[in-house]
mmCIF file of C-alpha atoms in Angstrom:
data_model
loop_
_atom_site.group_PDB
_atom_site.id
_atom_site.type_symbol
_atom_site.label_atom_id
_atom_site.label_comp_id
_atom_site.label_asym_id
_atom_site.label_seq_id
_atom_site.Cartn_x
_atom_site.Cartn_y
_atom_site.Cartn_z
ATOM 1 C CA ASP A 1489 55.000 28.425 -71.789
ATOM 2 C CA ILE A 1490 58.683 27.767 -71.152
ATOM 3 C CA GLN A 1491 59.732 24.467 -72.744
ATOM 4 C CA MET A 1492 62.444 22.490 -70.958
ATOM 5 C CA THR A 1493 64.600 20.109 -72.988
ATOM 6 C CA GLN A 1494 66.816 17.603 -71.222
ATOM 7 C CA SER A 1495 69.690 15.652 -72.701
ATOM 8 C CA PRO A 1496 70.545 12.910 -72.935
ATOM 9 C CA SER A 1497 67.305 11.006 -72.408
ATOM 10 C CA THR A 1498 69.261 7.983 -71.183
ATOM 11 C CA LEU A 1499 72.827 7.509 -70.085
ATOM 12 C CA SER A 1500 74.796 4.533 -68.878
ATOM 13 C CA ALA A 1501 77.896 5.044 -66.739
ATOM 14 C CA SER A 1502 80.114 3.152 -64.335
ATOM 15 C CA VAL A 1503 80.412 3.592 -60.607
ATOM 16 C CA GLY A 1504 82.829 6.428 -59.922
ATOM 17 C CA ASP A 1505 82.223 8.201 -63.229
ATOM 18 C CA ARG A 1506 81.449 11.900 -63.471
ATOM 19 C CA VAL A 1507 77.996 12.338 -65.003
ATOM 20 C CA THR A 1508 76.490 15.507 -66.472
ATOM 21 C CA ILE A 1509 72.879 16.110 -67.460
ATOM 22 C CA THR A 1510 71.843 19.209 -69.398
ATOM 23 C CA CYS A 1511 68.576 21.122 -69.310
ATOM 24 C CA ARG A 1512 67.846 23.876 -71.827
ATOM 25 C CA ALA A 1513 65.030 26.397 -71.519
ATOM 26 C CA SER A 1514 63.153 27.909 -74.449
ATOM 27 C CA GLN A 1515 63.581 31.369 -72.926
ATOM 28 C CA SER A 1516 65.821 33.000 -70.363
ATOM 29 C CA MET A 1517 64.826 32.323 -66.766
ATOM 30 C CA SER A 1518 67.629 33.544 -64.514
ATOM 31 C CA THR A 1519 68.342 30.733 -62.011
ATOM 32 C CA TRP A 1520 64.776 29.654 -61.286
ATOM 33 C CA LEU A 1521 65.486 25.975 -61.820
ATOM 34 C CA ALA A 1522 65.181 22.852 -59.683
ATOM 35 C CA TRP A 1523 66.396 19.285 -60.144
ATOM 36 C CA TYR A 1524 64.635 16.164 -58.859
ATOM 37 C CA GLN A 1525 65.539 12.504 -58.613
ATOM 38 C CA GLN A 1526 62.870 9.850 -59.078
ATOM 39 C CA LYS A 1527 63.389 6.156 -58.442
ATOM 40 C CA PRO A 1528 60.976 3.551 -59.835
ATOM 41 C CA GLY A 1529 57.702 3.459 -57.937
ATOM 42 C CA LYS A 1530 58.668 6.417 -55.767
ATOM 43 C CA ALA A 1531 57.827 10.105 -55.613
ATOM 44 C CA PRO A 1532 60.332 12.635 -56.931
ATOM 45 C CA LYS A 1533 62.861 14.018 -54.462
ATOM 46 C CA LEU A 1534 64.260 17.547 -54.554
ATOM 47 C CA LEU A 1535 68.027 17.675 -55.104
ATOM 48 C CA ILE A 1536 68.853 21.210 -56.210
ATOM 49 C CA TYR A 1537 66.960 24.511 -56.231
ATOM 50 C CA LYS A 1538 67.811 27.964 -57.565
ATOM 51 C CA ALA A 1539 70.016 26.201 -60.103
ATOM 52 C CA SER A 1540 72.895 25.496 -57.706
ATOM 53 C CA SER A 1541 71.624 25.332 -54.108
ATOM 54 C CA LEU A 1542 71.875 21.852 -52.618
ATOM 55 C CA GLU A 1543 68.805 20.726 -50.695
ATOM 56 C CA SER A 1544 69.505 19.745 -47.099
ATOM 57 C CA GLY A 1545 70.483 16.092 -46.737
ATOM 58 C CA VAL A 1546 71.443 15.603 -50.386
ATOM 59 C CA PRO A 1547 74.937 14.158 -50.893
ATOM 60 C CA SER A 1548 77.566 16.679 -51.934
ATOM 61 C CA ARG A 1549 78.440 14.644 -55.049
ATOM 62 C CA PHE A 1550 75.378 16.305 -56.611
ATOM 63 C CA SER A 1551 75.826 19.836 -57.901
ATOM 64 C CA GLY A 1552 74.009 22.192 -60.219
ATOM 65 C CA SER A 1553 75.092 25.121 -62.328
ATOM 66 C CA GLY A 1554 73.880 27.464 -65.032
ATOM 67 C CA SER A 1555 71.691 30.467 -65.623
ATOM 68 C CA GLY A 1556 69.612 31.953 -68.396
ATOM 69 C CA THR A 1557 68.762 29.091 -70.714
ATOM 70 C CA GLU A 1558 71.336 26.395 -70.019
ATOM 71 C CA PHE A 1559 71.684 24.369 -66.840
ATOM 72 C CA THR A 1560 73.554 21.277 -65.758
ATOM 73 C CA LEU A 1561 73.264 18.685 -63.030
ATOM 74 C CA THR A 1562 76.534 16.932 -62.234
ATOM 75 C CA ILE A 1563 77.142 13.797 -60.208
ATOM 76 C CA SER A 1564 80.834 13.937 -59.386
ATOM 77 C CA SER A 1565 81.286 10.237 -58.614
ATOM 78 C CA LEU A 1566 78.374 8.030 -59.625
ATOM 79 C CA GLN A 1567 77.156 5.616 -56.953
ATOM 80 C CA PRO A 1568 74.880 2.561 -57.330
ATOM 81 C CA ASP A 1569 72.148 4.388 -55.394
ATOM 82 C CA ASP A 1570 72.094 7.124 -58.065
ATOM 83 C CA SER A 1571 70.341 4.864 -60.569
ATOM 84 C CA ALA A 1572 67.170 6.882 -61.207
ATOM 85 C CA THR A 1573 65.455 9.314 -63.551
ATOM 86 C CA TYR A 1574 66.323 12.977 -63.139
ATOM 87 C CA TYR A 1575 64.040 15.889 -64.009
ATOM 88 C CA CYS A 1576 64.617 19.610 -64.230
ATOM 89 C CA GLN A 1577 61.788 22.044 -63.479
ATOM 90 C CA GLN A 1578 61.554 25.750 -64.242
ATOM 91 C CA TYR A 1579 59.779 28.046 -61.854
ATOM 92 C CA ASN A 1580 60.368 31.339 -63.596
ATOM 93 C CA SER A 1581 56.749 31.573 -64.694
ATOM 94 C CA TYR A 1582 53.437 29.752 -64.810
ATOM 95 C CA PRO A 1583 52.713 27.187 -65.991
ATOM 96 C CA LEU A 1584 55.546 25.448 -64.167
ATOM 97 C CA THR A 1585 57.162 22.970 -66.549
ATOM 98 C CA PHE A 1586 59.418 19.946 -66.266
ATOM 99 C CA GLY A 1587 61.994 18.525 -68.615
ATOM 100 C CA GLY A 1588 61.339 15.156 -70.172
ATOM 101 C CA GLY A 1589 63.695 13.327 -67.830
ATOM 102 C CA THR A 1590 67.090 11.623 -68.018
ATOM 103 C CA LYS A 1591 67.344 7.993 -67.004
ATOM 104 C CA VAL A 1592 70.708 7.171 -65.441
ATOM 105 C CA GLU A 1593 71.741 3.530 -65.509
ATOM 106 C CA ILE A 1594 74.732 1.913 -63.863
ATOM 107 C CA LYS A 1595 76.916 -0.230 -66.147
ATOM 108 C CA GLU B 1255 58.965 16.023 -39.985
ATOM 109 C CA VAL B 1256 57.008 17.303 -42.970
ATOM 110 C CA GLN B 1257 54.666 14.625 -44.328
ATOM 111 C CA LEU B 1258 52.128 14.573 -47.128
ATOM 112 C CA VAL B 1259 49.967 11.456 -47.064
ATOM 113 C CA GLN B 1260 47.755 10.777 -50.050
ATOM 114 C CA SER B 1261 44.621 8.676 -50.323
ATOM 115 C CA GLY B 1262 44.771 5.178 -51.755
ATOM 116 C CA ALA B 1263 44.628 3.850 -55.293
ATOM 117 C CA GLU B 1264 41.364 4.166 -57.187
ATOM 118 C CA VAL B 1265 39.821 2.091 -59.968
ATOM 119 C CA LYS B 1266 37.025 3.864 -61.786
ATOM 120 C CA GLU B 1267 34.969 3.670 -64.960
ATOM 121 C CA PRO B 1268 34.799 6.431 -67.574
ATOM 122 C CA GLY B 1269 32.252 9.077 -66.667
ATOM 123 C CA GLU B 1270 32.540 8.559 -62.920
ATOM 124 C CA SER B 1271 33.551 11.301 -60.506
ATOM 125 C CA LEU B 1272 36.496 11.145 -58.148
ATOM 126 C CA LYS B 1273 38.136 13.176 -55.393
ATOM 127 C CA ILE B 1274 41.575 12.257 -54.074
ATOM 128 C CA SER B 1275 43.209 13.775 -51.044
ATOM 129 C CA CYS B 1276 46.544 14.884 -49.618
ATOM 130 C CA LYS B 1277 46.913 15.431 -45.867
ATOM 131 C CA GLY B 1278 49.773 17.531 -44.596
ATOM 132 C CA SER B 1279 51.411 17.275 -41.190
ATOM 133 C CA GLY B 1280 54.550 18.427 -39.410
ATOM 134 C CA TYR B 1281 54.279 22.022 -40.592
ATOM 135 C CA SER B 1282 51.837 24.932 -40.784
ATOM 136 C CA PHE B 1283 49.546 23.675 -43.567
ATOM 137 C CA THR B 1284 47.913 27.052 -44.175
ATOM 138 C CA ASN B 1285 51.223 28.796 -44.925
ATOM 139 C CA TYR B 1286 52.517 26.689 -47.809
ATOM 140 C CA TRP B 1287 51.147 26.211 -51.300
ATOM 141 C CA ILE B 1288 50.299 22.627 -52.328
ATOM 142 C CA GLY B 1289 50.665 21.601 -55.954
ATOM 143 C CA TRP B 1290 49.459 18.610 -57.945
ATOM 144 C CA VAL B 1291 51.576 16.799 -60.523
ATOM 145 C CA ARG B 1292 50.491 14.124 -62.992
ATOM 146 C CA GLN B 1293 52.650 11.276 -64.221
ATOM 147 C CA MET B 1294 51.104 9.139 -66.909
ATOM 148 C CA PRO B 1295 52.350 5.536 -67.206
ATOM 149 C CA GLY B 1296 55.994 5.501 -68.292
ATOM 150 C CA LYS B 1297 56.015 9.272 -68.851
ATOM 151 C CA GLY B 1298 57.354 12.444 -67.264
ATOM 152 C CA LEU B 1299 56.021 14.941 -64.762
ATOM 153 C CA GLU B 1300 53.301 17.495 -65.573
ATOM 154 C CA TRP B 1301 52.301 20.364 -63.313
ATOM 155 C CA MET B 1302 48.517 20.590 -62.961
ATOM 156 C CA GLY B 1303 47.962 23.428 -60.550
ATOM 157 C CA ILE B 1304 48.516 24.775 -57.072
ATOM 158 C CA ILE B 1305 46.513 26.022 -54.103
ATOM 159 C CA TYR B 1306 47.261 28.169 -51.074
ATOM 160 C CA PRO B 1307 45.262 26.571 -48.246
ATOM 161 C CA GLY B 1308 45.292 29.770 -46.209
ATOM 162 C CA ASP B 1309 42.839 31.509 -48.538
ATOM 163 C CA SER B 1310 42.202 28.861 -51.265
ATOM 164 C CA ASP B 1311 43.883 30.995 -53.936
ATOM 165 C CA THR B 1312 44.295 28.549 -56.833
ATOM 166 C CA ARG B 1313 46.234 28.562 -60.104
ATOM 167 C CA TYR B 1314 45.829 26.024 -62.897
ATOM 168 C CA SER B 1315 47.955 24.961 -65.803
ATOM 169 C CA PRO B 1316 46.098 25.833 -69.029
ATOM 170 C CA SER B 1317 46.348 22.130 -69.933
ATOM 171 C CA PHE B 1318 44.250 21.184 -66.908
ATOM 172 C CA GLN B 1319 42.022 24.250 -66.444
ATOM 173 C CA GLY B 1320 38.396 23.097 -66.611
ATOM 174 C CA GLN B 1321 39.411 19.419 -66.472
ATOM 175 C CA VAL B 1322 40.001 19.164 -62.734
ATOM 176 C CA THR B 1323 39.229 21.096 -59.565
ATOM 177 C CA ILE B 1324 41.759 21.744 -56.818
ATOM 178 C CA SER B 1325 40.507 22.592 -53.352
ATOM 179 C CA ALA B 1326 41.588 22.516 -49.717
ATOM 180 C CA ASP B 1327 40.099 22.229 -46.246
ATOM 181 C CA LYS B 1328 42.479 23.993 -43.909
ATOM 182 C CA SER B 1329 40.570 22.805 -40.848
ATOM 183 C CA ILE B 1330 41.790 19.258 -41.515
ATOM 184 C CA SER B 1331 45.047 20.164 -43.324
ATOM 185 C CA THR B 1332 43.954 18.437 -46.515
ATOM 186 C CA ALA B 1333 44.134 19.347 -50.183
ATOM 187 C CA TYR B 1334 42.035 17.711 -52.879
ATOM 188 C CA LEU B 1335 42.065 17.002 -56.586
ATOM 189 C CA GLN B 1336 38.781 16.112 -58.190
ATOM 190 C CA TRP B 1337 37.245 15.120 -61.478
ATOM 191 C CA SER B 1338 33.554 15.346 -62.377
ATOM 192 C CA SER B 1339 33.722 12.921 -65.299
ATOM 193 C CA LEU B 1340 36.780 10.718 -65.663
ATOM 194 C CA LYS B 1341 38.243 9.606 -68.991
ATOM 195 C CA ALA B 1342 40.525 6.693 -69.746
ATOM 196 C CA SER B 1343 43.248 9.257 -70.454
ATOM 197 C CA ASP B 1344 43.132 10.329 -66.786
ATOM 198 C CA THR B 1345 44.822 7.038 -65.877
ATOM 199 C CA ALA B 1346 48.003 8.138 -64.129
ATOM 200 C CA MET B 1347 49.850 8.550 -60.861
ATOM 201 C CA TYR B 1348 49.006 11.835 -59.163
ATOM 202 C CA TYR B 1349 51.354 13.453 -56.679
ATOM 203 C CA CYS B 1350 50.756 16.310 -54.301
ATOM 204 C CA ALA B 1351 53.781 18.343 -53.320
ATOM 205 C CA ARG B 1352 54.538 21.235 -50.997
ATOM 206 C CA ARG B 1353 55.921 24.369 -52.569
ATOM 207 C CA GLY B 1354 59.137 25.599 -51.003
ATOM 208 C CA SER B 1355 59.010 28.710 -48.866
ATOM 209 C CA GLY B 1356 59.023 31.801 -51.071
ATOM 210 C CA SER B 1357 59.629 29.911 -54.286
ATOM 211 C CA GLU B 1358 57.975 27.587 -56.762
ATOM 212 C CA TYR B 1359 59.967 24.376 -56.479
ATOM 213 C CA PHE B 1360 58.584 21.434 -54.499
ATOM 214 C CA ASP B 1361 60.457 20.435 -51.363
ATOM 215 C CA SER B 1362 58.222 17.626 -50.077
ATOM 216 C CA TRP B 1363 56.093 15.148 -51.970
ATOM 217 C CA GLY B 1364 53.257 12.773 -51.184
ATOM 218 C CA GLN B 1365 53.640 9.088 -51.983
ATOM 219 C CA GLY B 1366 51.295 9.345 -54.985
ATOM 220 C CA THR B 1367 47.782 8.139 -55.758
ATOM 221 C CA LEU B 1368 47.318 5.796 -58.714
ATOM 222 C CA VAL B 1369 44.099 6.430 -60.601
ATOM 223 C CA SER B 1370 43.036 3.778 -63.123
ATOM 224 C CA VAL B 1371 40.099 4.503 -65.427
ATOM 225 C CA SER B 1372 38.811 1.667 -67.554
ATOM 226 C CA SER B 1373 35.538 0.189 -68.695
#
């Protein structure tokens, strides 16, 4: 199984800040990575697929990068609505696996 | 608009059986894989398995193989997740999600079904 490790587990930032979340894979997986946003009591929502492709309707302040074993999700200017938990997911091979999540709080 | 609508919350006792559902609409249900994802209270996301409603081809995570059964009825555009004997550790939110076209990420999600198992 490919293990996905996210860091940090929690971060607190101010509105307007640039925020970066990292996801590391236990083995190389090209760019087969997705990012999701989950708000409390809600289902996850797809933000990014294929490491850097923005899902339709997602604000352009979200971006993804990386390949191989290291990936990042960046929020260029944090907004109050971005308070949520973010998960990465690899889809290089079965079983599909998720990172442990990063909770983003607004100061 | 793509929609996945899941069945309502369930409260069960250990040892009971359960089948929850996920009805797709707004797209060709038979042409997209549907996956199931578990989220235990306060925890992260775990992929359980996936089914192709067109021919019921099914894949399971080794962690869930033999613990649950995934099925689908394409005639009513509905996928299912079932247990034959629930345990307290099955208490969780369960999401169905549609696999993106040609790839294994999930582009649409159901609202979730909360399953509570307690004596």
